[in-house]
CSV table of C-alpha atoms in Angstrom, one decimal:
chain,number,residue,atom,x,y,z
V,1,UNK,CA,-9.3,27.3,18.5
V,2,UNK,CA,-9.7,23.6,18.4
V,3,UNK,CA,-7.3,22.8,21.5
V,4,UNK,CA,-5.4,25.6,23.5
V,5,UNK,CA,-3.6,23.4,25.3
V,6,UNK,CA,-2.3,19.8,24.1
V,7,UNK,CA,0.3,18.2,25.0
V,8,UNK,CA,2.6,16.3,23.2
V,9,UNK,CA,5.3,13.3,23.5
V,10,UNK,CA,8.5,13.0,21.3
V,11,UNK,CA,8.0,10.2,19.5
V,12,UNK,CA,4.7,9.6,19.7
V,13,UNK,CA,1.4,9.9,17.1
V,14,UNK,CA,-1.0,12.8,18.3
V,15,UNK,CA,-4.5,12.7,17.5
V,16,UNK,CA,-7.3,15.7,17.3
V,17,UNK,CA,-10.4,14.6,15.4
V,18,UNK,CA,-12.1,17.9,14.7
V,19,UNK,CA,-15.1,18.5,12.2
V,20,UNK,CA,-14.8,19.9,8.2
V,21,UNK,CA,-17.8,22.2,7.9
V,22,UNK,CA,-16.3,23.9,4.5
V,23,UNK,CA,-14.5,22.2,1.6
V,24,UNK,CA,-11.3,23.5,2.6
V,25,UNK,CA,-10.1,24.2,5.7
V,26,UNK,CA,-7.2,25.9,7.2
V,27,UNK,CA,-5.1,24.7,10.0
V,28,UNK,CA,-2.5,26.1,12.1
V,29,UNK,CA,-0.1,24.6,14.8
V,30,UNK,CA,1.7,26.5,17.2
V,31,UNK,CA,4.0,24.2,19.0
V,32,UNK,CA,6.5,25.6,22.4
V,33,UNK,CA,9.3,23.4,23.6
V,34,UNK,CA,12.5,23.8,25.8
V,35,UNK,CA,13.7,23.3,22.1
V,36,UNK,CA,12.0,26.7,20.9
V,37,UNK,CA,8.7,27.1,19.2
V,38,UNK,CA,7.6,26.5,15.5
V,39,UNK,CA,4.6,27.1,13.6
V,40,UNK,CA,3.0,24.6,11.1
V,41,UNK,CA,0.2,25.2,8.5
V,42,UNK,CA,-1.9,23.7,6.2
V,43,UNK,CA,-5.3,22.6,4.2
V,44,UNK,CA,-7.5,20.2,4.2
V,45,UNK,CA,-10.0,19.4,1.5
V,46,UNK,CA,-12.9,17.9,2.4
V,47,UNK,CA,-13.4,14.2,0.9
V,48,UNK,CA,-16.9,11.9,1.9
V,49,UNK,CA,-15.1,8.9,1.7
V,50,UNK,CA,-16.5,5.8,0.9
V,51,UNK,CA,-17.8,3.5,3.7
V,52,UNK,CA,-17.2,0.4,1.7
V,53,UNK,CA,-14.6,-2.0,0.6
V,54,UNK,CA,-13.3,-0.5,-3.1
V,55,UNK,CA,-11.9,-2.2,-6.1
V,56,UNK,CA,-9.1,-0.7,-8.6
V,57,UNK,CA,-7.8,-1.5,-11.6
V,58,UNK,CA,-5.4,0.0,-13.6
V,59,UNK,CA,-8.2,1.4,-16.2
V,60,UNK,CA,-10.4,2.4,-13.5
V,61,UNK,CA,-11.0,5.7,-13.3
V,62,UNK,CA,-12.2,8.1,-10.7
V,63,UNK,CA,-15.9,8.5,-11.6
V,64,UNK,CA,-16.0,4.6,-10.6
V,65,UNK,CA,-17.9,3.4,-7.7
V,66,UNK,CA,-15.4,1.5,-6.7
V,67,UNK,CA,-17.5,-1.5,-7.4
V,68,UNK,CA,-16.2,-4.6,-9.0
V,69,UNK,CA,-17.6,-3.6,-12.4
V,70,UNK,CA,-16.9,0.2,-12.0
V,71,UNK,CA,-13.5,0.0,-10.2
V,72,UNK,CA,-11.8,3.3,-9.2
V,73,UNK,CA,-8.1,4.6,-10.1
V,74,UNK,CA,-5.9,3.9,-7.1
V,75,UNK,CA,-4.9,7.7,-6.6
V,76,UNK,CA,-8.6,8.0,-6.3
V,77,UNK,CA,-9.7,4.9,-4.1
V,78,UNK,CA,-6.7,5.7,-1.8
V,79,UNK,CA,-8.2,9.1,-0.8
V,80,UNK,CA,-11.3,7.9,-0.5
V,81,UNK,CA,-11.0,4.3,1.8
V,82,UNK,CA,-12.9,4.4,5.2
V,83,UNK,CA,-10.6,3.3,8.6
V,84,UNK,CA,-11.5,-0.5,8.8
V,85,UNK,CA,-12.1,-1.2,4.9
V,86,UNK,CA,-10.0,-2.4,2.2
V,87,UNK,CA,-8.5,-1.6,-1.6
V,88,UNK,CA,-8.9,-5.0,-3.7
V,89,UNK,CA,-6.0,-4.3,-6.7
V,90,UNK,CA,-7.2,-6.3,-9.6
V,91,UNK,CA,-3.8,-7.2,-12.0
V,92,UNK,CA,-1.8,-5.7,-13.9
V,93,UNK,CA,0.7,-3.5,-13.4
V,94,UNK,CA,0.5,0.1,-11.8
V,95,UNK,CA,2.9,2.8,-11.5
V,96,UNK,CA,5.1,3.0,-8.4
V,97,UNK,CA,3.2,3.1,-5.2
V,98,UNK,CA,3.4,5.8,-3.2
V,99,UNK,CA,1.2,6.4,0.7
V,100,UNK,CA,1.6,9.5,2.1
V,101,UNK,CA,1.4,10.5,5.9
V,102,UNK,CA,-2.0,12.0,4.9
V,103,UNK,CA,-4.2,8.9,3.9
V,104,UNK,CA,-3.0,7.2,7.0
V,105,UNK,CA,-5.1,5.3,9.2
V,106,UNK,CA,-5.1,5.6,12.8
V,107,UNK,CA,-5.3,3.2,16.1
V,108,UNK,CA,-9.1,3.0,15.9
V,109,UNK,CA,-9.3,1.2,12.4
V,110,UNK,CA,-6.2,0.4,10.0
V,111,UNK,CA,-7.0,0.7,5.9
V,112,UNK,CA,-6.0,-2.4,3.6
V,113,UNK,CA,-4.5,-2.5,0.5
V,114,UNK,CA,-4.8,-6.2,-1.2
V,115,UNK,CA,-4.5,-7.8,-4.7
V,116,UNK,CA,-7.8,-9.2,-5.4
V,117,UNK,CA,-8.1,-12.9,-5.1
V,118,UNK,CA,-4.8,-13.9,-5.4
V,119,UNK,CA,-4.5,-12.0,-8.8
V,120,UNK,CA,-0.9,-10.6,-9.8
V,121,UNK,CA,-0.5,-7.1,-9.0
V,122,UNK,CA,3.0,-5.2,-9.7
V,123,UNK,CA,3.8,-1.6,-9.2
V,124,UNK,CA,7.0,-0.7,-10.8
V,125,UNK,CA,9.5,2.7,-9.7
V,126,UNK,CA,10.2,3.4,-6.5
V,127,UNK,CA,7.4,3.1,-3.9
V,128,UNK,CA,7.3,4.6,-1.0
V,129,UNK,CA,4.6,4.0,2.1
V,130,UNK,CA,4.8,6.7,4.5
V,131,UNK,CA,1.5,6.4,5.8
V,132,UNK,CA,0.8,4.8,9.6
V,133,UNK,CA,-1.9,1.6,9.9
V,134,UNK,CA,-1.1,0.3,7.2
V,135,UNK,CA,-1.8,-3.6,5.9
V,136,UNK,CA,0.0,-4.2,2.8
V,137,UNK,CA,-0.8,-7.6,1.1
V,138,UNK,CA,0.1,-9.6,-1.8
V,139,UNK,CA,1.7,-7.5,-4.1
V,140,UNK,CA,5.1,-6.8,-6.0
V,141,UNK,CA,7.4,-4.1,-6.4
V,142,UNK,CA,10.0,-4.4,-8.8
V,143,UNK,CA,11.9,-1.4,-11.4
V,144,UNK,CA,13.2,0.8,-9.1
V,145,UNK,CA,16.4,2.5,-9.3
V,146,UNK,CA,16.4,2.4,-5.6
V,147,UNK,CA,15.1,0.5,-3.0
V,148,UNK,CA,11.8,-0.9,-3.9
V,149,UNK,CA,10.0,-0.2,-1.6
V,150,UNK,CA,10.6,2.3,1.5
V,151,UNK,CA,8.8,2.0,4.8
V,152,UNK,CA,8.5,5.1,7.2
V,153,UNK,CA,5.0,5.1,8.3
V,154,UNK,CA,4.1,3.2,11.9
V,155,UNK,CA,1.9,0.6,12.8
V,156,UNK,CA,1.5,-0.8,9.6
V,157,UNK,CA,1.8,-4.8,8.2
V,158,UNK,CA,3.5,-6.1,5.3
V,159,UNK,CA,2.6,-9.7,4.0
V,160,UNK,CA,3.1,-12.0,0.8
V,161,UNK,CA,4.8,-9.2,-0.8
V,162,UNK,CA,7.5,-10.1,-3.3
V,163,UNK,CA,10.4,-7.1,-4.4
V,164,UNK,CA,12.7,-8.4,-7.4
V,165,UNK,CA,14.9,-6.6,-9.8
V,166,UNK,CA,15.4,-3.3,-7.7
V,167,UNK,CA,18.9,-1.2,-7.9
V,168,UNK,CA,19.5,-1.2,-4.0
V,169,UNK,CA,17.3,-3.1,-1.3
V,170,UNK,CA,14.0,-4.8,-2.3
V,171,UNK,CA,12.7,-3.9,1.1
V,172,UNK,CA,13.6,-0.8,3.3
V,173,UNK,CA,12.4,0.1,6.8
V,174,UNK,CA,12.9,3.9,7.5
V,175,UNK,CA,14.1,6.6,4.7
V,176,UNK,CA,17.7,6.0,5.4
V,177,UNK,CA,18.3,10.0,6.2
V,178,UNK,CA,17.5,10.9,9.2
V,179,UNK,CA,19.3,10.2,12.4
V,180,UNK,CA,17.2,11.0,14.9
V,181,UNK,CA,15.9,7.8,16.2
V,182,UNK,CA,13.0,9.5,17.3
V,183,UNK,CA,11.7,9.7,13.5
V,184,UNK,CA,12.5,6.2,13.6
V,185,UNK,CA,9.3,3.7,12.2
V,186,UNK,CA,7.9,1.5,14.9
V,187,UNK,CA,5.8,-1.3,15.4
V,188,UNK,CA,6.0,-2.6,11.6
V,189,UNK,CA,5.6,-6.1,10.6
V,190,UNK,CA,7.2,-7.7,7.6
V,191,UNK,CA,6.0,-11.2,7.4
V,192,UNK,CA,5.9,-14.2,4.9
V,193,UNK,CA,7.9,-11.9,2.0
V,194,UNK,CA,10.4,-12.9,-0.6
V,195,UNK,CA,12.9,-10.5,-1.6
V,196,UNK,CA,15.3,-11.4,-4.5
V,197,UNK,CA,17.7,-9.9,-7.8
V,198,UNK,CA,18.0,-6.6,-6.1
């Protein structure tokens, strides 16, 4: 038993550090409210992540270092980023982007994903950032037959990104399904982006 007795606020991002002795781990979540109870569980697989900045480009690959000369594949170099550091995208164009909860940061360090000196970096489909502490800078999102891009995670900050040529919205904040303003995103900023031809 990690904690026997945590408690919990609607709405609200709870934290338990704990420490992965094995390569896989099981967790389980017992949770009791005036609501009723519900259990949760799940693995976790044991990654040393990189405490370094990491590059990626759309050949690298994930025996990379993640250097500028032996960049990473972004599936790769997104479950491998450190709190506190950043991705550098070099261009071209990548498949749709997609952050889940899981590779999110938290409120002691947010992770950084960047094109690379100003260089033109797309991701076409539908994209979807549902990870928390998020920065988001300088890219594009364009090809989807949906919104381009949809935002659920909290915390997290969106700038010089450009969406173009998407079926629905270039830009959504929240999933769109669910009406329970608790589950809500909060605390996002969208600054300095162009949205157009959606």
């Amino acid at each position: 038993v990690i904690e026997s007795a945590g408690t919990v606020t609607a709405g609200e991002i709870y934290e338990l550090a704990t420490t992965l002795n094995n390569e896989t781990t099981d967790f389980v979540i017992n949770y009791v409210s005036a609501q009723g109870n519900k259990t949760a569980n799940f693995t976790v697989t044991k990654n040393e992540a990189y405490q370094k900045d990491l590059y990626v480009a759309v050949d690298g690959t994930s025996s990379g270092s993640g250097s500028i000369d032996s960049p990473l594949d972004l599936t790769t170099a997104i479950n491998y980023l450190s709190e506190g550091y950043t991705l550098y995208l070099r261009e071209g164009t990548y498949d749709a982007l997609d952050l889940e909860s899981t590779v999110s940061g938290s409120s002691k360090g947010m992770k950084t994903m960047s094109a690379y000196n100003g260089e033109n970096v797309i991701f076409s489909g539908n994209s979807y950032v549902k990870a928390s502490y998020w920065k988001i800078k300088g890219i594009s999102i364009t090809g989807s037959d949906s919104a381009g891009l949809r935002a659920s995670g909290n915390n997290n900050i969106f700038e010089y990104c450009t969406f173009y040529e998407n079926e629905d919205t270039g830009f959504q904040l929240g999933m769109g399904s669910d009406t329970d303003p608790l589950t809500w995103p909060e605390n996002n900023i969208i600054r300095y982006c162009t949205s157009y031809n959606n």
